[in-house]
CSV table of C-alpha atoms in Angstrom, one decimal:
chain,number,residue,atom,x,y,z
A,1,MET,CA,-31.3,27.4,52.4
A,2,ASP,CA,-34.4,25.7,53.2
A,3,GLN,CA,-34.0,22.8,55.7
A,4,GLN,CA,-37.3,21.0,54.2
A,5,LEU,CA,-36.0,21.7,50.6
A,6,SER,CA,-32.5,20.3,51.8
A,7,GLN,CA,-34.2,17.2,53.3
A,8,ASP,CA,-36.4,16.8,50.3
A,9,ILE,CA,-33.6,16.8,48.1
A,10,HIS,CA,-31.4,14.5,50.3
A,11,THR,CA,-34.5,11.8,50.0
A,12,TYR,CA,-34.4,12.3,46.3
A,13,LEU,CA,-30.5,11.7,45.9
A,14,ALA,CA,-30.7,8.2,48.5
A,15,THR,CA,-34.2,7.0,47.7
A,16,ALA,CA,-35.6,7.9,43.9
A,17,SER,CA,-34.7,5.5,41.4
A,18,SER,CA,-33.4,7.7,38.6
A,19,SER,CA,-30.5,9.1,41.7
A,20,GLU,CA,-27.3,7.3,40.5
A,21,PHE,CA,-26.8,7.6,44.5
A,22,CYS,CA,-30.0,5.6,45.3
A,23,GLN,CA,-29.6,2.8,48.2
A,24,GLN,CA,-26.3,4.8,49.5
A,25,GLU,CA,-25.2,6.3,51.8
A,26,VAL,CA,-25.6,10.8,51.0
A,27,GLU,CA,-24.4,13.5,52.5
A,28,ILE,CA,-24.9,16.8,51.8
A,29,LEU,CA,-22.3,19.4,52.6
A,30,GLU,CA,-23.0,22.9,51.5
A,31,GLY,CA,-26.2,24.4,49.7
A,32,TRP,CA,-26.6,28.5,48.0
A,33,GLU,CA,-28.6,29.9,46.2
A,34,GLY,CA,-28.4,31.3,42.0
A,35,SER,CA,-30.1,33.8,40.5
A,36,GLU,CA,-32.7,31.5,38.6
A,37,ASN,CA,-31.7,27.9,40.6
A,38,LEU,CA,-30.7,26.5,43.8
A,39,LEU,CA,-27.6,24.0,44.0
A,40,TRP,CA,-26.6,21.2,46.6
A,41,GLN,CA,-22.6,20.3,47.2
A,42,VAL,CA,-23.3,16.5,48.0
A,43,GLN,CA,-21.4,13.3,48.6
A,44,SER,CA,-21.9,9.6,48.4
A,45,ASN,CA,-19.5,7.1,48.3
A,46,GLY,CA,-16.6,9.6,48.2
A,47,GLN,CA,-17.6,11.1,44.9
A,48,GLU,CA,-18.5,14.3,45.4
A,49,ALA,CA,-21.1,16.0,42.8
A,50,VAL,CA,-23.6,19.1,42.7
A,51,LEU,CA,-27.2,18.9,42.1
A,52,LYS,CA,-28.4,21.9,41.2
A,53,LEU,CA,-32.6,22.6,40.9
A,54,PHE,CA,-33.8,24.5,38.1
A,55,LEU,CA,-36.6,27.4,38.9
A,56,ASP,CA,-37.0,28.4,35.6
A,57,ALA,CA,-37.8,27.7,32.3
A,58,GLY,CA,-35.6,24.1,33.6
A,59,GLN,CA,-36.7,21.5,31.3
A,60,ALA,CA,-34.6,23.3,28.7
A,61,ARG,CA,-32.0,24.9,30.9
A,62,SER,CA,-31.0,21.7,32.4
A,63,ARG,CA,-31.0,19.4,28.9
A,64,ARG,CA,-28.8,22.7,27.2
A,65,GLN,CA,-26.3,22.8,30.5
A,66,TYR,CA,-26.3,18.6,30.3
A,67,ASP,CA,-25.4,18.6,26.6
A,68,GLY,CA,-22.6,21.3,26.7
A,69,GLN,CA,-21.0,19.7,29.7
A,70,GLN,CA,-21.0,16.4,28.1
A,71,SER,CA,-19.9,18.0,25.1
A,72,PHE,CA,-17.0,19.8,26.5
A,73,ALA,CA,-16.1,17.4,29.9
A,74,SER,CA,-13.5,15.1,28.2
A,75,LEU,CA,-11.6,19.0,27.4
A,76,GLY,CA,-11.3,19.4,31.2
A,77,ILE,CA,-13.4,22.8,30.6
A,78,ALA,CA,-16.6,21.0,31.9
A,79,PRO,CA,-17.7,19.5,34.5
A,80,ARG,CA,-19.1,16.3,33.9
A,81,PRO,CA,-22.5,15.5,34.1
A,82,LEU,CA,-23.9,12.7,36.1
A,83,TRP,CA,-27.4,13.0,35.3
A,84,PHE,CA,-30.6,15.0,34.7
A,85,ASP,CA,-33.8,14.2,35.3
A,86,ARG,CA,-37.2,16.2,34.1
A,87,TYR,CA,-39.2,14.7,36.7
A,88,PRO,CA,-37.7,14.0,40.1
A,89,HIS,CA,-39.2,12.2,42.3
A,90,GLY,CA,-40.3,14.2,45.2
A,91,LEU,CA,-39.6,17.4,43.7
A,92,ALA,CA,-41.2,20.2,42.2
A,93,ARG,CA,-38.5,21.1,39.6
A,94,GLN,CA,-36.0,19.5,37.3
A,95,VAL,CA,-32.6,18.7,38.5
A,96,LEU,CA,-29.4,18.3,36.7
A,97,VAL,CA,-26.3,16.3,38.8
A,98,TYR,CA,-22.9,16.9,37.9
A,99,GLU,CA,-19.3,16.1,39.2
A,100,TRP,CA,-17.6,18.6,41.6
A,101,MET,CA,-14.9,20.3,40.1
A,102,PRO,CA,-12.5,21.9,43.0
A,103,GLY,CA,-11.0,25.2,42.1
A,104,GLU,CA,-11.0,29.0,42.4
A,105,LEU,CA,-12.8,32.1,40.5
A,106,LEU,CA,-10.5,33.0,37.6
A,107,ASN,CA,-8.7,36.1,38.7
A,108,PRO,CA,-9.0,38.5,36.2
A,109,ALA,CA,-5.7,40.3,36.7
A,110,GLU,CA,-3.6,36.9,36.7
A,111,SER,CA,-2.9,36.7,32.7
A,112,ASN,CA,-2.1,32.6,32.5
A,113,GLY,CA,-5.6,31.5,33.6
A,114,MET,CA,-7.1,34.5,31.5
A,115,LEU,CA,-5.4,33.5,28.5
A,116,SER,CA,-6.2,29.8,29.7
A,117,LEU,CA,-9.8,31.3,29.6
A,118,ALA,CA,-9.3,32.4,25.6
A,119,GLN,CA,-8.1,29.0,24.8
A,120,SER,CA,-11.2,27.5,26.4
A,121,ILE,CA,-13.4,29.3,25.0
A,122,ALA,CA,-11.8,29.3,21.6
A,123,GLN,CA,-12.1,25.3,21.6
A,124,ILE,CA,-15.8,26.1,22.4
A,125,HIS,CA,-16.2,27.7,19.1
A,126,SER,CA,-14.4,25.2,17.4
A,127,GLY,CA,-17.0,22.1,18.3
A,128,ASP,CA,-18.7,20.9,15.4
A,129,PRO,CA,-22.0,22.4,15.3
A,130,ASN,CA,-23.8,19.2,13.9
A,131,ASP,CA,-23.2,17.5,17.0
A,132,VAL,CA,-25.0,20.1,18.9
A,133,ARG,CA,-29.0,19.4,19.0
A,134,ARG,CA,-30.3,22.8,20.1
A,135,PHE,CA,-29.7,26.5,19.2
A,136,SER,CA,-28.5,29.4,22.0
A,137,PRO,CA,-31.5,31.4,22.9
A,138,ASN,CA,-28.9,34.5,22.4
A,139,PRO,CA,-29.5,35.6,18.3
A,140,VAL,CA,-27.3,33.6,16.4
A,141,ASN,CA,-26.3,36.3,13.9
A,142,LEU,CA,-26.3,40.4,13.7
A,143,ASP,CA,-29.8,40.2,11.7
A,144,TYR,CA,-31.5,38.2,14.6
A,145,PHE,CA,-29.5,40.6,17.2
A,146,TRP,CA,-30.7,43.5,15.3
A,147,ARG,CA,-34.1,42.5,14.6
A,148,VAL,CA,-35.1,41.8,17.9
A,149,GLN,CA,-33.1,45.3,19.5
A,150,GLN,CA,-35.2,47.4,17.1
A,151,GLY,CA,-38.5,45.9,19.3
A,152,SER,CA,-37.7,48.2,21.7
A,153,PHE,CA,-37.4,51.6,19.8
A,154,GLY,CA,-41.2,52.6,19.7
A,155,PRO,CA,-42.5,52.2,23.3
A,156,ILE,CA,-39.0,54.0,23.9
A,157,HIS,CA,-40.1,56.8,21.5
A,158,SER,CA,-43.6,57.0,22.4
A,159,TRP,CA,-42.6,56.9,26.0
A,160,LEU,CA,-39.8,60.1,26.0
A,161,ASN,CA,-42.6,62.1,23.6
A,162,ASP,CA,-45.7,61.5,26.2
A,163,HIS,CA,-43.5,62.9,28.6
A,164,ASN,CA,-42.0,66.0,27.5
A,165,GLY,CA,-38.6,63.9,26.8
A,166,HIS,CA,-38.6,65.1,23.1
A,167,ASN,CA,-34.8,66.3,23.1
A,168,LEU,CA,-34.0,63.1,24.6
A,169,SER,CA,-36.2,60.8,22.0
A,170,ILE,CA,-34.4,63.1,19.0
A,171,HIS,CA,-31.3,62.2,20.5
A,172,PHE,CA,-32.1,58.2,20.5
A,173,SER,CA,-33.1,58.9,17.1
A,174,THR,CA,-30.0,59.7,16.4
A,175,LEU,CA,-27.9,56.6,17.8
A,176,ALA,CA,-30.8,54.1,16.8
A,177,GLU,CA,-30.0,55.8,13.1
A,178,ARG,CA,-26.4,55.5,13.3
A,179,ALA,CA,-26.3,51.9,14.6
A,180,GLU,CA,-28.7,50.8,11.7
A,181,THR,CA,-26.4,52.1,9.3
A,182,LEU,CA,-23.5,50.3,10.9
A,183,VAL,CA,-25.3,47.0,10.7
A,184,GLU,CA,-26.2,47.5,7.1
A,185,ALA,CA,-22.7,48.1,6.5
A,186,ALA,CA,-21.7,45.5,8.7
A,187,LEU,CA,-24.3,42.5,7.7
A,188,PRO,CA,-21.8,41.4,4.6
A,189,LEU,CA,-18.9,40.2,7.5
A,190,TRP,CA,-21.6,37.7,8.1
A,191,SER,CA,-22.2,36.3,4.9
A,192,GLY,CA,-19.5,33.9,4.8
A,193,SER,CA,-19.7,32.9,8.7
A,194,SER,CA,-21.4,29.9,10.0
A,195,PRO,CA,-22.9,29.6,13.5
A,196,ALA,CA,-20.9,27.9,15.9
A,197,PRO,CA,-21.4,26.2,19.5
A,198,VAL,CA,-21.3,28.9,22.3
A,199,HIS,CA,-21.4,28.4,25.9
A,200,GLY,CA,-24.2,31.4,26.2
A,201,ASP,CA,-23.8,33.0,29.4
A,202,LEU,CA,-20.1,34.1,29.5
A,203,LYS,CA,-19.0,35.5,32.8
A,204,LEU,CA,-16.2,35.6,35.0
A,205,GLU,CA,-18.5,34.2,37.9
A,206,ASN,CA,-19.0,31.3,35.6
A,207,CYS,CA,-15.1,31.3,35.2
A,208,LEU,CA,-13.3,28.0,37.3
A,209,SER,CA,-9.6,27.9,37.3
A,210,HIS,CA,-8.8,24.1,37.6
A,211,PHE,CA,-5.4,22.6,38.2
A,212,GLY,CA,-3.6,25.2,35.2
A,213,SER,CA,-7.1,25.2,32.9
A,214,THR,CA,-10.2,27.5,33.0
A,215,ALA,CA,-13.0,25.3,33.2
A,216,LEU,CA,-16.8,27.0,32.6
A,217,LEU,CA,-19.9,26.9,34.8
A,218,ASP,CA,-23.6,27.3,34.2
A,219,TRP,CA,-24.0,26.0,30.6
A,220,GLU,CA,-27.6,26.6,30.4
A,221,LEU,CA,-27.8,29.1,27.6
A,222,PHE,CA,-25.3,26.3,25.8
A,223,GLY,CA,-26.3,25.7,21.7
A,224,ILE,CA,-25.6,27.0,18.4
A,225,GLY,CA,-25.4,30.6,18.1
A,226,ASP,CA,-22.9,33.1,17.0
A,227,PRO,CA,-18.9,33.3,18.9
A,228,ALA,CA,-18.9,36.9,17.9
A,229,LEU,CA,-21.9,37.7,19.9
A,230,ASP,CA,-20.3,35.3,22.8
A,231,VAL,CA,-17.0,36.8,23.0
A,232,ALA,CA,-18.5,40.6,22.4
A,233,ARG,CA,-20.6,40.0,25.2
A,234,PHE,CA,-18.2,38.5,28.0
A,235,LEU,CA,-15.7,41.0,27.2
A,236,HIS,CA,-18.9,44.1,27.7
A,237,PHE,CA,-20.3,42.6,30.5
A,238,SER,CA,-16.7,42.2,32.2
A,239,GLN,CA,-15.1,45.4,31.2
A,240,GLN,CA,-15.4,46.8,34.8
A,241,GLU,CA,-13.4,43.6,36.3
A,242,ILE,CA,-10.8,43.3,33.1
A,243,ALA,CA,-8.3,45.9,32.6
A,244,GLU,CA,-8.4,47.4,29.1
A,245,GLU,CA,-4.8,46.1,28.1
A,246,MET,CA,-5.6,42.4,29.5
A,247,ALA,CA,-8.9,42.8,27.4
A,248,GLU,CA,-6.6,43.8,24.2
A,249,SER,CA,-4.2,40.7,24.9
A,250,TRP,CA,-6.8,38.2,26.2
A,251,LEU,CA,-8.7,38.7,22.5
A,252,ASP,CA,-5.8,38.7,20.7
A,253,HIS,CA,-4.8,35.3,22.0
A,254,TYR,CA,-8.4,33.8,21.5
A,255,LEU,CA,-8.5,35.4,17.6
A,256,SER,CA,-4.9,33.7,17.0
A,257,MET,CA,-6.8,30.6,18.1
A,258,ALA,CA,-10.4,30.9,16.6
A,259,ASP,CA,-10.3,29.8,13.0
A,260,GLN,CA,-13.1,31.8,11.6
A,261,PRO,CA,-12.4,35.0,8.2
A,262,GLY,CA,-13.8,38.4,9.7
A,263,LEU,CA,-14.2,37.1,13.6
A,264,ALA,CA,-12.6,40.3,14.8
A,265,GLN,CA,-14.4,42.7,12.8
A,266,ARG,CA,-17.4,41.0,13.6
A,267,ILE,CA,-16.5,41.0,17.5
A,268,GLY,CA,-16.2,45.0,16.8
A,269,VAL,CA,-19.4,45.6,15.3
A,270,PHE,CA,-21.1,43.7,18.7
A,271,GLN,CA,-18.8,45.4,20.9
A,272,ARG,CA,-20.6,48.7,20.0
A,273,LEU,CA,-24.2,47.6,19.3
A,274,LEU,CA,-24.1,46.2,22.9
A,275,ILE,CA,-23.2,49.8,24.1
A,276,PHE,CA,-26.4,50.9,22.3
A,277,GLN,CA,-28.2,48.1,23.7
A,278,SER,CA,-27.1,49.4,26.9
A,279,LEU,CA,-29.3,52.3,26.9
A,280,CYS,CA,-32.0,50.6,25.4
A,281,TYR,CA,-32.0,48.7,28.3
A,282,ILE,CA,-32.0,51.6,30.7
A,283,LEU,CA,-35.0,53.6,28.6
A,284,ASP,CA,-37.2,50.8,28.6
A,285,GLY,CA,-36.2,50.0,32.2
A,286,LEU,CA,-37.3,53.3,33.1
A,287,ARG,CA,-40.3,53.3,31.1
A,288,SER,CA,-41.5,50.5,32.7
A,289,ALA,CA,-40.6,51.3,36.3
A,290,GLU,CA,-43.3,52.2,38.9
A,291,ALA,CA,-43.4,55.8,39.6
A,292,ASP,CA,-42.7,55.3,43.4
A,293,LEU,CA,-38.8,54.6,41.9
A,294,PHE,CA,-38.2,58.2,41.2
A,295,ALA,CA,-40.0,59.9,44.7
A,296,ASP,CA,-36.3,60.0,45.3
A,297,GLU,CA,-33.9,62.9,44.6
A,298,GLU,CA,-30.8,60.6,45.2
A,299,THR,CA,-32.3,57.9,43.1
A,300,VAL,CA,-33.1,60.2,40.2
A,301,ALA,CA,-29.5,61.7,40.5
A,302,PHE,CA,-28.0,58.0,40.1
A,303,LEU,CA,-30.3,57.4,36.9
A,304,GLN,CA,-29.5,60.4,35.5
A,305,ALA,CA,-25.9,60.0,36.1
A,306,THR,CA,-26.1,56.5,35.0
A,307,LEU,CA,-28.4,57.8,31.8
A,308,SER,CA,-25.7,60.3,30.6
A,309,ALA,CA,-22.9,57.8,30.9
A,310,THR,CA,-24.3,55.3,28.8
A,311,LEU,CA,-25.7,58.0,26.1
A,312,ALA,CA,-22.2,59.7,26.0
A,313,ALA,CA,-20.5,56.4,25.5
A,314,SER,CA,-23.4,55.1,22.8
A,315,SER,CA,-22.1,58.3,21.4
A,316,ASN,CA,-18.6,57.7,21.5
A,317,ALA,CA,-19.6,53.6,20.2
A,318,LEU,CA,-21.3,55.3,17.0
A,319,GLY,CA,-19.4,58.3,16.2
A,320,ALA,CA,-22.0,60.6,17.2
A,321,GLY,CA,-20.2,62.9,19.7
A,322,ASN,CA,-21.1,66.0,17.8
A,323,ASP,CA,-24.5,65.0,17.3
A,324,VAL,CA,-26.0,64.6,20.8
A,325,ASP,CA,-25.5,67.0,23.5
A,326,THR,CA,-26.0,64.5,26.9
A,327,GLY,CA,-26.8,67.2,29.0
A,328,MET,CA,-29.8,68.6,27.9
A,329,ALA,CA,-30.9,65.0,27.0
A,330,VAL,CA,-30.5,64.0,30.3
A,331,ASP,CA,-31.7,67.0,31.9
A,332,GLN,CA,-34.8,66.1,30.5
A,333,LEU,CA,-35.2,62.6,32.2
A,334,LYS,CA,-36.4,64.6,35.3
A,335,PHE,CA,-39.5,65.2,33.1
A,336,ALA,CA,-39.8,61.9,31.7
A,337,ILE,CA,-40.4,60.1,34.6
A,338,VAL,CA,-42.6,62.2,36.9
């Protein structure tokens, strides 16, 4: 952590009129870097807090996080926010300061903690949307999700066809058509559902075991959204850490407390589509990558293996196992990326 910046943080906390620690003795205990922010654990007058300095889209993200924590801190599932400052004196970025919440990262193999997490998420999704001022940046329903995803199809097809990836393009089209059919059939499930408060960034790394309950950190994407997508994304991106049996038990426990019609079916639709979305991300990433990425044979072999596994998973999720020859399609990757 940059020493000068840490000194600037200390000066802000101890001297800025907007700081609740102004004119008090302040000690910086620790600092660490997040993917899009910097954080310091501090202490003043016996009170421990976290100062979060936002490096990207700070005005929106800091306000969302403040609102989310303010809404759910009283339930013990979020740290209590102290203040946020859009124009902190002496600092170039927005800051949010909230109470330090002691605890440990959630162990995905420990059933009590996982079931407590399901309860915490159900509490968020059962909140009153009228009390939430902003939409989450994530899609608010299936129709929005799919319209955003469709934007990547044209560039992917053009890239594959321009680089001798014709067979892979055909197989991608098959999956896109099957996903479209799934979406069209599933849209009525959303007709009777209402948006709800969502955390927006449910990950195991944002889950804290805290005195027998599970609290959530990093509320930067909090807002009105689709609880089905919130849950499906959590299960999708945590599948390497959460055993299948545990994931099923967790979902059953969540559904027993979440009072929304058709919620289980909507989560299932998103789970299938998120696998296909991963395939789109890989292909779009390869399309945009610099040529140097493909100079090493080991890198190309890794990319082929990753694409092959994701293509197979997408085929299974969309019921196209017999329609897609993943081996032939992935073999063409070597031509598509040179």
